[in-house]
Short mmCIF file of C-alpha atoms in Angstrom, two decimals:
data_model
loop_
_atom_site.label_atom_id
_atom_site.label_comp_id
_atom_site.label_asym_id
_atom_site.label_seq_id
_atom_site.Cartn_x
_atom_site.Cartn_y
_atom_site.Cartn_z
CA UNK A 136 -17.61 7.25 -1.12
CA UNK A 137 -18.04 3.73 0.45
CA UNK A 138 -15.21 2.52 2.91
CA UNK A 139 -13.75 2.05 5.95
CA UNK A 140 -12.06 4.73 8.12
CA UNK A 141 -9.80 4.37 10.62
CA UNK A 142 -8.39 7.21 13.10
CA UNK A 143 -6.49 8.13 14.41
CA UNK A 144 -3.71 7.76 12.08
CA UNK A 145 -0.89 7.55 14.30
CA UNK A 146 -0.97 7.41 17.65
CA UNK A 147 1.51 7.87 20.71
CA UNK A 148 0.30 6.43 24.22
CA UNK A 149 2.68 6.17 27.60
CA UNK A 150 2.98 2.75 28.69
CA UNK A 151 0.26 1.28 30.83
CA UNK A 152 -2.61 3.57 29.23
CA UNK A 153 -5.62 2.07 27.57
CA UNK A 154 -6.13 3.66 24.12
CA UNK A 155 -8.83 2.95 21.72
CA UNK A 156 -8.95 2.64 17.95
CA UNK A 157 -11.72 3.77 16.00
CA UNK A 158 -12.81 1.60 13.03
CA UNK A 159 -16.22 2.81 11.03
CA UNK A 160 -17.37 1.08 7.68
CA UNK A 161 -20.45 2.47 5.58
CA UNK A 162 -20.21 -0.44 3.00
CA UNK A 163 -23.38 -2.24 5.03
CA UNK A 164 -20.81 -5.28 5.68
CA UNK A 165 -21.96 -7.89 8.10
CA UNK A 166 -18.68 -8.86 9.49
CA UNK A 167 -15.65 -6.45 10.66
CA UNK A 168 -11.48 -7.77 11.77
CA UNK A 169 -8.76 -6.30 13.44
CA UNK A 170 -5.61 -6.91 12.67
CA UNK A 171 -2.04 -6.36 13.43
CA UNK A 172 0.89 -6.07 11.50
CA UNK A 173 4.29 -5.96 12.67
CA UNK A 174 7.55 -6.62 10.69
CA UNK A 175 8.39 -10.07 9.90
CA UNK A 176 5.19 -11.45 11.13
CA UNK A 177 2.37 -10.77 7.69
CA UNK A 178 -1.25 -10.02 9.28
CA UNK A 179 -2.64 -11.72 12.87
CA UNK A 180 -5.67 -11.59 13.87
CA UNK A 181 -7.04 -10.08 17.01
CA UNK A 182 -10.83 -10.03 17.04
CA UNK A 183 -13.62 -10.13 14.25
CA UNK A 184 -17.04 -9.86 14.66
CA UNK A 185 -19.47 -11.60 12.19
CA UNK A 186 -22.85 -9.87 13.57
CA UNK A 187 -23.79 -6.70 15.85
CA UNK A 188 -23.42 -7.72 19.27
CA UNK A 189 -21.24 -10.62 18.78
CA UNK A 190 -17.36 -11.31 18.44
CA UNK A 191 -14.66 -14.04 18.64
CA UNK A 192 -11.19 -13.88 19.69
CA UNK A 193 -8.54 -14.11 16.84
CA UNK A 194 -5.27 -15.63 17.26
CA UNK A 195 -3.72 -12.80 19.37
CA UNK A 196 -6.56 -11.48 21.57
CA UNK A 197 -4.92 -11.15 24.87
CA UNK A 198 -4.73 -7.63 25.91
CA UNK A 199 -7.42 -6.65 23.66
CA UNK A 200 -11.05 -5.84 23.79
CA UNK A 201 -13.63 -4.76 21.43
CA UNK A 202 -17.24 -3.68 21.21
CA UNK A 203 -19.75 -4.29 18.21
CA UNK A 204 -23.11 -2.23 19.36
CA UNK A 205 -23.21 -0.61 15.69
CA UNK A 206 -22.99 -2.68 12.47
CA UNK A 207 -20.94 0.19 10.85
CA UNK A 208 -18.50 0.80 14.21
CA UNK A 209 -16.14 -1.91 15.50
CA UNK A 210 -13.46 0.27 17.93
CA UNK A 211 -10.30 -2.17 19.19
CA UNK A 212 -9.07 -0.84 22.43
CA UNK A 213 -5.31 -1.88 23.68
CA UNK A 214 -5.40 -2.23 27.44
CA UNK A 215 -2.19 -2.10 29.48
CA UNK A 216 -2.01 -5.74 29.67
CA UNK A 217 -0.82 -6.02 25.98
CA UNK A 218 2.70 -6.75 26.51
CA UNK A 219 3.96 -5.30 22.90
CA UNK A 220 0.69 -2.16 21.54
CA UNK A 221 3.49 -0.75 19.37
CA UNK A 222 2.37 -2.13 16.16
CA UNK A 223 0.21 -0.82 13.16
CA UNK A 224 -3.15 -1.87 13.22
CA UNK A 225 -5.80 -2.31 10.38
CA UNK A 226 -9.28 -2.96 10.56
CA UNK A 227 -11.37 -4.67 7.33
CA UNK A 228 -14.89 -5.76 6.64
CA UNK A 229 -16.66 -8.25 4.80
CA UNK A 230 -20.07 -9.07 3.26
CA UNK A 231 -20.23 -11.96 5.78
CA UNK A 232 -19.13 -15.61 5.88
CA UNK A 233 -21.42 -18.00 3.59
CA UNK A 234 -20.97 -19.89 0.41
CA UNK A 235 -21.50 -16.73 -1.34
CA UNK A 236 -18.32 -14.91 0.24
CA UNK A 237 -15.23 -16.03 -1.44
CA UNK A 238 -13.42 -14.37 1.27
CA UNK A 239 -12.42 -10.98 0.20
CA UNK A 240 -11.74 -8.16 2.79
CA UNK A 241 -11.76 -4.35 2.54
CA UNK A 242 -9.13 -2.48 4.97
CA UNK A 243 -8.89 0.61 6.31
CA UNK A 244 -5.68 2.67 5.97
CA UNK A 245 -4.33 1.57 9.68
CA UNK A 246 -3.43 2.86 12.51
CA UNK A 247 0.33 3.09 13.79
CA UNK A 248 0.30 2.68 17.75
CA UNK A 249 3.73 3.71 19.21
CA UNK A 250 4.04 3.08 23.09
CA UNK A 251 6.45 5.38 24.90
CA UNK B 1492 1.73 -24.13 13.31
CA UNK B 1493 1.28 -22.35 10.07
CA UNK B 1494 -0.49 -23.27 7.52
CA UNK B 1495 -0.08 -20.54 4.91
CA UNK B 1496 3.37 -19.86 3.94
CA UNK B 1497 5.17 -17.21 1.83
CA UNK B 1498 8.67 -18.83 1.84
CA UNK B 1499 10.39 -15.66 0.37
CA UNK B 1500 10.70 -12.62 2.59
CA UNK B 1501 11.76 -10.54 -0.50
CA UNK B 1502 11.96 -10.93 -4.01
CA UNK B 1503 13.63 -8.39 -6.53
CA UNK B 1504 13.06 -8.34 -10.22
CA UNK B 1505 14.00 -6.19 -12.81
CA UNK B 1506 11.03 -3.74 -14.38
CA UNK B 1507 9.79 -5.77 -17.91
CA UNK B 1508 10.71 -9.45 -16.39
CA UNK B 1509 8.13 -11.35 -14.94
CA UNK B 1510 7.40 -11.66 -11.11
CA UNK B 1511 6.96 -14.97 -9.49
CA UNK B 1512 5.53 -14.98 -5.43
CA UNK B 1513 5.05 -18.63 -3.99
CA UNK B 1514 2.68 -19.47 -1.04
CA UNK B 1515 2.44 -22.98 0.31
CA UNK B 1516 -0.37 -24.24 2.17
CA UNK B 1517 -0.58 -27.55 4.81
CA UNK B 1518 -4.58 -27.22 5.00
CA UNK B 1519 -7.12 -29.45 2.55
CA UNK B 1520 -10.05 -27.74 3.72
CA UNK B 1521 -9.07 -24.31 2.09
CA UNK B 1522 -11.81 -23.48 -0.83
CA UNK B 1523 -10.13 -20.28 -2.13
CA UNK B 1524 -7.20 -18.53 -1.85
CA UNK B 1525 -6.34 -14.45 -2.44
CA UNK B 1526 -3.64 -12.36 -2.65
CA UNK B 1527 -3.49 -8.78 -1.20
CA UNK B 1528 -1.24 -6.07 -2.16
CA UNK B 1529 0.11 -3.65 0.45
CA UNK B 1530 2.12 -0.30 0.16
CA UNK B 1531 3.82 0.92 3.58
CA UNK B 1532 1.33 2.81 5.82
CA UNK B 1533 -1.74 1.57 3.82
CA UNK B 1534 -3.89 -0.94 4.29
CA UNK B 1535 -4.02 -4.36 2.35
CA UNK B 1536 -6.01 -4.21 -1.34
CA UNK B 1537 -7.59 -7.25 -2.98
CA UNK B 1538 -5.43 -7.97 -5.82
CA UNK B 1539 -6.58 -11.71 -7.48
CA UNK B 1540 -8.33 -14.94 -6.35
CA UNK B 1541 -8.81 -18.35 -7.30
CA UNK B 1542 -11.32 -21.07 -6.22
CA UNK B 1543 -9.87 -24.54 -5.56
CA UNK B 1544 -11.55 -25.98 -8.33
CA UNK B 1545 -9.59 -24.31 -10.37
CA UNK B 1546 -6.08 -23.88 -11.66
CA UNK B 1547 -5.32 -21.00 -13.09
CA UNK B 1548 -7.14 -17.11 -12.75
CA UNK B 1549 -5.75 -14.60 -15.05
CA UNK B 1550 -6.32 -10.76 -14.56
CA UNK B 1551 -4.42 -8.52 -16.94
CA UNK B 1552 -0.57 -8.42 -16.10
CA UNK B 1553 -1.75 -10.98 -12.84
CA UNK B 1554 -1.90 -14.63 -13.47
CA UNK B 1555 -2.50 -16.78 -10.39
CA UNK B 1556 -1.94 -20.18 -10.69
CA UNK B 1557 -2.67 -23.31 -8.21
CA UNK B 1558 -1.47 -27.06 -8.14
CA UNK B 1559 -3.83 -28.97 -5.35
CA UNK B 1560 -2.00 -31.97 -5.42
CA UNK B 1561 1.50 -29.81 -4.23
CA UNK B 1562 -0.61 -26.87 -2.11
CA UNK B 1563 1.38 -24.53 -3.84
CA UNK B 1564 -0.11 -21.77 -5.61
CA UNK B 1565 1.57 -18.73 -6.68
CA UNK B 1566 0.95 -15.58 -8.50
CA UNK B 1567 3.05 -14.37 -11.70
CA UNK B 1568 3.09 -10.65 -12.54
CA UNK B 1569 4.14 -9.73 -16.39
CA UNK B 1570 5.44 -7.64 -16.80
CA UNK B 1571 6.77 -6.10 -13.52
CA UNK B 1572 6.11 -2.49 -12.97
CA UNK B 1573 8.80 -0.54 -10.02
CA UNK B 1574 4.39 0.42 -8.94
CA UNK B 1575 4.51 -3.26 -8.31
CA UNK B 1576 6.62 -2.82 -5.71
CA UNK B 1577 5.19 -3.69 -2.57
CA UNK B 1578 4.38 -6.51 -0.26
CA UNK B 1579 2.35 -9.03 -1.84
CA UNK B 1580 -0.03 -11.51 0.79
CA UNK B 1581 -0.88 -14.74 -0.01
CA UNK B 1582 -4.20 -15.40 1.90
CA UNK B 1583 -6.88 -18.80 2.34
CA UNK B 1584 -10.44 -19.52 3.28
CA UNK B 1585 -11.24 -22.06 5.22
CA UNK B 1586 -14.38 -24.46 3.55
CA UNK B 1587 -16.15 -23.93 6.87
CA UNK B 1588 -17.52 -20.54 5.66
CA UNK B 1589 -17.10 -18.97 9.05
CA UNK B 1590 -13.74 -18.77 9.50
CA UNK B 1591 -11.82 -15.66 8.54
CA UNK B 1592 -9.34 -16.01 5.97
CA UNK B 1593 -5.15 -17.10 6.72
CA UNK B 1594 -3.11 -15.02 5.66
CA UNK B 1595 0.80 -15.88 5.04
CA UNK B 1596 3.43 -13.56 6.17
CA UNK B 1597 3.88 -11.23 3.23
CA UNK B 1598 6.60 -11.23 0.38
CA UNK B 1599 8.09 -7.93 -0.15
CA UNK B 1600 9.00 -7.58 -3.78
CA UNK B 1601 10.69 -4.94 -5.25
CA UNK B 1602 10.97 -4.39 -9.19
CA UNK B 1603 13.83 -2.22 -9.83
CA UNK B 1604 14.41 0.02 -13.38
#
C-alpha cells in the first residue's frame, strides 16, 4: 500500500539529546513537510522540502534540521537547542507545488516526542 | 500575524443536526482552501476543497461553502455523525504555487448522541 510512515511512534529522549524522526513516503511525491502540533496551536510548520537535495525553513525552524538525499526519505532531527521537542510531530507529502496541485497533503500517523 | 483563522476552539452538536465550522482568512492571494480532519494520535486526512472561483463544493454529508467578498468560508456537515467527532482544519494555498498551504488552528467538534 502507498503512504507515508513515520517511526518511531512515540518517543522519550532526556533533555539536551539530539533525536531523529524518521519520515519515508513511497507515493513518488516531489515535495515532503514537517510539522508540529501542540495543543491550542493547529499545525506549524518546521521544514519542507520541494526537491531532493533542497529545503526551506518553515515558520518554526529553530532547533531543527533536516536532510533530503532520498526523494522517498525526509528524517527531522530535534537538536538540544529546541527550547520545547515535547510535541507530536507529523510529516506529509505532496505531488509538488504548480498550477496543477490544488494543495492537498498526505500525513503520516505522527510521532509523539516527550522530553524528560 | 495570522491569516487563517478557526475562531471556535470547540463546537458541540447533537448527532442528526447539522455541523457548522467557520475559518476566516486576511489573505487575497489564497487560490484554494481545504479542510483536514484529524482523530487524536493520527495524522491529518483530506476531507473537502474548494477553488476560489467558486462558492460552494458539496461532497456527500460535506458541503463547503465560500463568500470572497467576507473571506469566510466554512464547511457544513449533515447530518452529524458522534464518527464526526474530531478536530476539523481549515487550511489555504497561497496563488504563488510554491508556498505550502496555512493551516488555521483546528476546531474540535464533538457530536454527541
Amino acid at each position: 500500500d502507498g503512504g507515508i510512515t513515520q517511526s518511531p511512534k512515540y518517543l522519550f529522549r532526556k533533555e539536551g539529546q539530539n533525536v531523529t524522526l524518521s519520515c519515508e513516503q513511497n507515493l513518488n511525491h516531489d515535495a515532503m513537510y514537517w510539522y508540529r502540533q501542540d495543543p491550542g496551536q493547529g499545525l506549524r510548520l518546521i521544514y519542507y522540502s520541494q526537491i531532493v537535495n533542497d529545503f526551506q525553513k518553515g515558520d518554526i525552524a529553530e532547533g531543527y534540521s533536516v536532510s533530503r538525499e532520498k526523494k522517498e526519505s525526509f528524517p527531522l532531527t530535534v537538536t538540544s537547542a529546541q527550547k520545547n521537542p515535547t510535541a507530536f510531530y507529523l510529516c506529509a507529502s505532496s505531488i509538488g507545488q504548480g498550477l496543477w496541485f490544488h494543495g492537498e497533503l498526505f500525513f503520516g500517523e505522527g510521532s509523539r516526542l516527550t522530553v524528560l | 500575524d495570522q491569516q487563517v483563522k478557526q475562531n471556535s476552539p470547540s463546537l458541540s452538536v447533537q448527532e442528526g443536526r447539522i455541523s457548522i465550522l467557520n475559518c476566516d482568512y486576511t489573505n487575497s492571494m489564497f487560490d484554494y482552501f481545504l479542510w483536514y480532519k484529524k482523530y487524536p494520535a493520527e495524522g491529518p486526512t483530506f476531507l473537502i476543497s474548494i477553488s476560489s472561483i467558486k462558492d460552494k463544493n458539496e461532497d456527500g454529508r460535506f458541503t463547503v461553502f465560500l463568500n470572497k467578498s467576507a473571506k469566510h468560508l466554512s464547511l457544513h456537515i449533515v447530518p452529524s455523525q458522534p464518527g464526526d467527532s474530531a478536530v476539523y482544519f481549515c487550511a489555504a494555498r497561497p496563488n504563488s504555487g510554491n508556498t505550502p498551504l496555512v493551516f488555521g488552528k483546528g476546531t474540535r467538534l464533538s457530536v454527541i448522541a
